[in-house]
PDB file of C-alpha atoms in Angstrom:
ATOM      1  CA  MET A   1     -10.557  28.462 -20.640  1.00 46.00           C
ATOM      2  CA  GLY A   2      -8.455  29.057 -17.507  1.00 51.00           C
ATOM      3  CA  SER A   3      -4.876  28.058 -17.152  1.00 59.00           C
ATOM      4  CA  HIS A   4      -4.136  24.696 -15.607  1.00 67.00           C
ATOM      5  CA  THR A   5      -1.255  23.832 -13.333  1.00 70.00           C
ATOM      6  CA  LEU A   6       0.359  20.439 -13.306  1.00 75.00           C
ATOM      7  CA  PRO A   7       0.262  18.485 -10.044  1.00 73.00           C
ATOM      8  CA  PHE A   8       3.985  17.721 -10.347  1.00 73.00           C
ATOM      9  CA  GLU A   9       7.195  19.585 -11.122  1.00 69.00           C
ATOM     10  CA  ASN A  10       7.794  19.896 -14.838  1.00 70.00           C
ATOM     11  CA  ARG A  11      10.928  21.221 -16.507  1.00 70.00           C
ATOM     12  CA  TRP A  12      10.166  20.135 -20.064  1.00 63.00           C
ATOM     13  CA  THR A  13       7.551  22.665 -21.152  1.00 69.00           C
ATOM     14  CA  ASN A  14       4.957  24.984 -19.700  1.00 67.00           C
ATOM     15  CA  GLY A  15       1.402  26.148 -20.074  1.00 70.00           C
ATOM     16  CA  ALA A  16      -1.162  24.527 -22.302  1.00 71.00           C
ATOM     17  CA  HIS A  17       1.359  22.244 -23.984  1.00 75.00           C
ATOM     18  CA  ALA A  18       2.294  20.580 -20.687  1.00 82.00           C
ATOM     19  CA  TRP A  19      -1.375  20.286 -19.735  1.00 83.00           C
ATOM     20  CA  GLU A  20      -2.148  18.550 -23.058  1.00 86.00           C
ATOM     21  CA  TRP A  21       0.673  16.074 -22.412  1.00 87.00           C
ATOM     22  CA  HIS A  22      -0.573  15.471 -18.886  1.00 86.00           C
ATOM     23  CA  CYS A  23      -4.144  14.885 -20.093  1.00 87.00           C
ATOM     24  CA  GLU A  24      -2.963  12.479 -22.797  1.00 91.00           C
ATOM     25  CA  LEU A  25      -0.962  10.441 -20.295  1.00 92.00           C
ATOM     26  CA  GLU A  26      -3.900  10.429 -17.868  1.00 91.00           C
ATOM     27  CA  ARG A  27      -6.152   9.215 -20.674  1.00 93.00           C
ATOM     28  CA  LEU A  28      -3.783   6.335 -21.423  1.00 93.00           C
ATOM     29  CA  GLY A  29      -3.408   5.380 -17.762  1.00 92.00           C
ATOM     30  CA  ALA A  30      -0.355   4.746 -15.626  1.00 92.00           C
ATOM     31  CA  ALA A  31      -0.059   1.031 -16.433  1.00 92.00           C
ATOM     32  CA  ASN A  32      -0.126   1.601 -20.200  1.00 93.00           C
ATOM     33  CA  VAL A  33       2.274   4.536 -20.026  1.00 93.00           C
ATOM     34  CA  ARG A  34       4.644   2.510 -17.841  1.00 92.00           C
ATOM     35  CA  ALA A  35       4.636  -0.309 -20.414  1.00 91.00           C
ATOM     36  CA  MET A  36       5.195   2.130 -23.285  1.00 90.00           C
ATOM     37  CA  PHE A  37       8.015   3.850 -21.371  1.00 89.00           C
ATOM     38  CA  SER A  38       9.651   0.510 -20.593  1.00 87.00           C
ATOM     39  CA  ASP A  39       9.481  -0.482 -24.251  1.00 86.00           C
ATOM     40  CA  HIS A  40      10.889   2.898 -25.259  1.00 86.00           C
ATOM     41  CA  GLU A  41      13.806   2.646 -22.829  1.00 83.00           C
ATOM     42  CA  THR A  42      14.533  -0.946 -23.906  1.00 83.00           C
ATOM     43  CA  HIS A  43      14.284  -0.657 -27.686  1.00 82.00           C
ATOM     44  CA  HIS A  44      14.219   3.020 -28.674  1.00 78.00           C
ATOM     45  CA  GLY A  45      16.291   4.784 -26.010  1.00 69.00           C
ATOM     46  CA  ALA A  46      17.936   7.117 -28.511  1.00 71.00           C
ATOM     47  CA  GLU A  47      14.614   8.592 -29.668  1.00 77.00           C
ATOM     48  CA  PRO A  48      13.616  11.720 -27.720  1.00 73.00           C
ATOM     49  CA  VAL A  49       9.863  10.981 -27.509  1.00 79.00           C
ATOM     50  CA  VAL A  50       7.966   8.138 -25.889  1.00 75.00           C
ATOM     51  CA  VAL A  51       4.258   8.653 -26.539  1.00 76.00           C
ATOM     52  CA  PHE A  52       3.274  10.710 -29.580  1.00 76.00           C
ATOM     53  CA  ASP A  53       5.313  13.922 -29.076  1.00 83.00           C
ATOM     54  CA  ILE A  54       5.841  13.632 -25.302  1.00 87.00           C
ATOM     55  CA  PRO A  55       9.521  13.591 -24.259  1.00 86.00           C
ATOM     56  CA  ALA A  56      10.888  10.778 -22.113  1.00 85.00           C
ATOM     57  CA  GLY A  57      11.750  13.142 -19.248  1.00 86.00           C
ATOM     58  CA  PHE A  58       8.170  14.374 -18.963  1.00 88.00           C
ATOM     59  CA  VAL A  59       6.879  10.792 -18.961  1.00 90.00           C
ATOM     60  CA  ARG A  60       9.455   9.869 -16.290  1.00 89.00           C
ATOM     61  CA  ASP A  61       8.352  12.793 -14.091  1.00 90.00           C
ATOM     62  CA  TRP A  62       4.680  11.910 -14.627  1.00 91.00           C
ATOM     63  CA  LEU A  63       5.271   8.289 -13.643  1.00 94.00           C
ATOM     64  CA  ALA A  64       7.236   9.385 -10.553  1.00 92.00           C
ATOM     65  CA  PHE A  65       4.303  11.618  -9.562  1.00 91.00           C
ATOM     66  CA  HIS A  66       1.897   8.687  -9.866  1.00 93.00           C
ATOM     67  CA  ASP A  67       4.230   6.444  -7.856  1.00 94.00           C
ATOM     68  CA  ARG A  68       4.447   9.031  -5.054  1.00 92.00           C
ATOM     69  CA  ARG A  69       0.677   9.474  -5.061  1.00 91.00           C
ATOM     70  CA  ALA A  70       0.104   5.711  -4.891  1.00 92.00           C
ATOM     71  CA  ALA A  71       2.589   5.379  -2.019  1.00 94.00           C
ATOM     72  CA  HIS A  72       0.847   8.227  -0.184  1.00 95.00           C
ATOM     73  CA  GLN A  73      -2.576   6.618  -0.623  1.00 94.00           C
ATOM     74  CA  GLN A  74      -1.231   3.255   0.507  1.00 96.00           C
ATOM     75  CA  PHE A  75       0.297   4.846   3.613  1.00 96.00           C
ATOM     76  CA  TRP A  76      -3.026   6.423   4.642  1.00 96.00           C
ATOM     77  CA  TRP A  77      -4.929   3.228   3.867  1.00 96.00           C
ATOM     78  CA  ARG A  78      -2.609   1.202   6.109  1.00 97.00           C
ATOM     79  CA  ALA A  79      -2.724   3.836   8.838  1.00 96.00           C
ATOM     80  CA  SER A  80      -6.530   3.806   8.862  1.00 97.00           C
ATOM     81  CA  VAL A  81      -6.636  -0.016   8.964  1.00 96.00           C
ATOM     82  CA  ILE A  82      -4.188  -0.053  11.885  1.00 96.00           C
ATOM     83  CA  ALA A  83      -6.177   2.615  13.741  1.00 96.00           C
ATOM     84  CA  LEU A  84      -9.490   0.822  13.240  1.00 96.00           C
ATOM     85  CA  SER A  85      -7.943  -2.501  14.252  1.00 96.00           C
ATOM     86  CA  SER A  86      -6.590  -0.907  17.413  1.00 96.00           C
ATOM     87  CA  VAL A  87     -10.017   0.479  18.257  1.00 96.00           C
ATOM     88  CA  ALA A  88     -11.603  -2.938  17.676  1.00 96.00           C
ATOM     89  CA  ALA A  89      -8.953  -4.661  19.793  1.00 96.00           C
ATOM     90  CA  GLY A  90      -9.459  -2.112  22.560  1.00 96.00           C
ATOM     91  CA  ALA A  91     -13.212  -2.633  22.465  1.00 96.00           C
ATOM     92  CA  ALA A  92     -12.725  -6.407  22.617  1.00 96.00           C
ATOM     93  CA  ILE A  93     -10.453  -6.068  25.640  1.00 95.00           C
ATOM     94  CA  VAL A  94     -12.912  -3.773  27.424  1.00 95.00           C
ATOM     95  CA  ALA A  95     -15.759  -6.180  26.668  1.00 95.00           C
ATOM     96  CA  ALA A  96     -13.713  -9.135  27.931  1.00 95.00           C
ATOM     97  CA  VAL A  97     -12.816  -7.343  31.181  1.00 93.00           C
ATOM     98  CA  ARG A  98     -16.446  -6.526  31.994  1.00 88.00           C
TER      99      ARG A  98
END
C-alpha cells in the first residue's frame, strides 16, 4: 500500500495514523463530525479527543478544510451561473436588435 498525503495541513500526527483519522472522519461525514465537535466543545472541552481517538485539533483542521473546499466550490458555481446568465442576456439582446 502506498503512502497517502492529507489534503490539508496537519500538525497532530503523520503518516498512516493521520490517514486513518482522515478516512474515519470522511466516513462519518462533515455534518456528523461538526455536530460531534460542537457537542465535544460544549460539554467535554477538557477531554483531548473528539471522535474515538482523534484529537480536537485534527478535527478542527479537517472541518476548516471542508469549509474552505465548500466555499471554493460555491465560488465556482456562482461564477459559472453568472457567466452563463451573461451569455444568455447577450444572446437575448442580439436577438432583440435583429
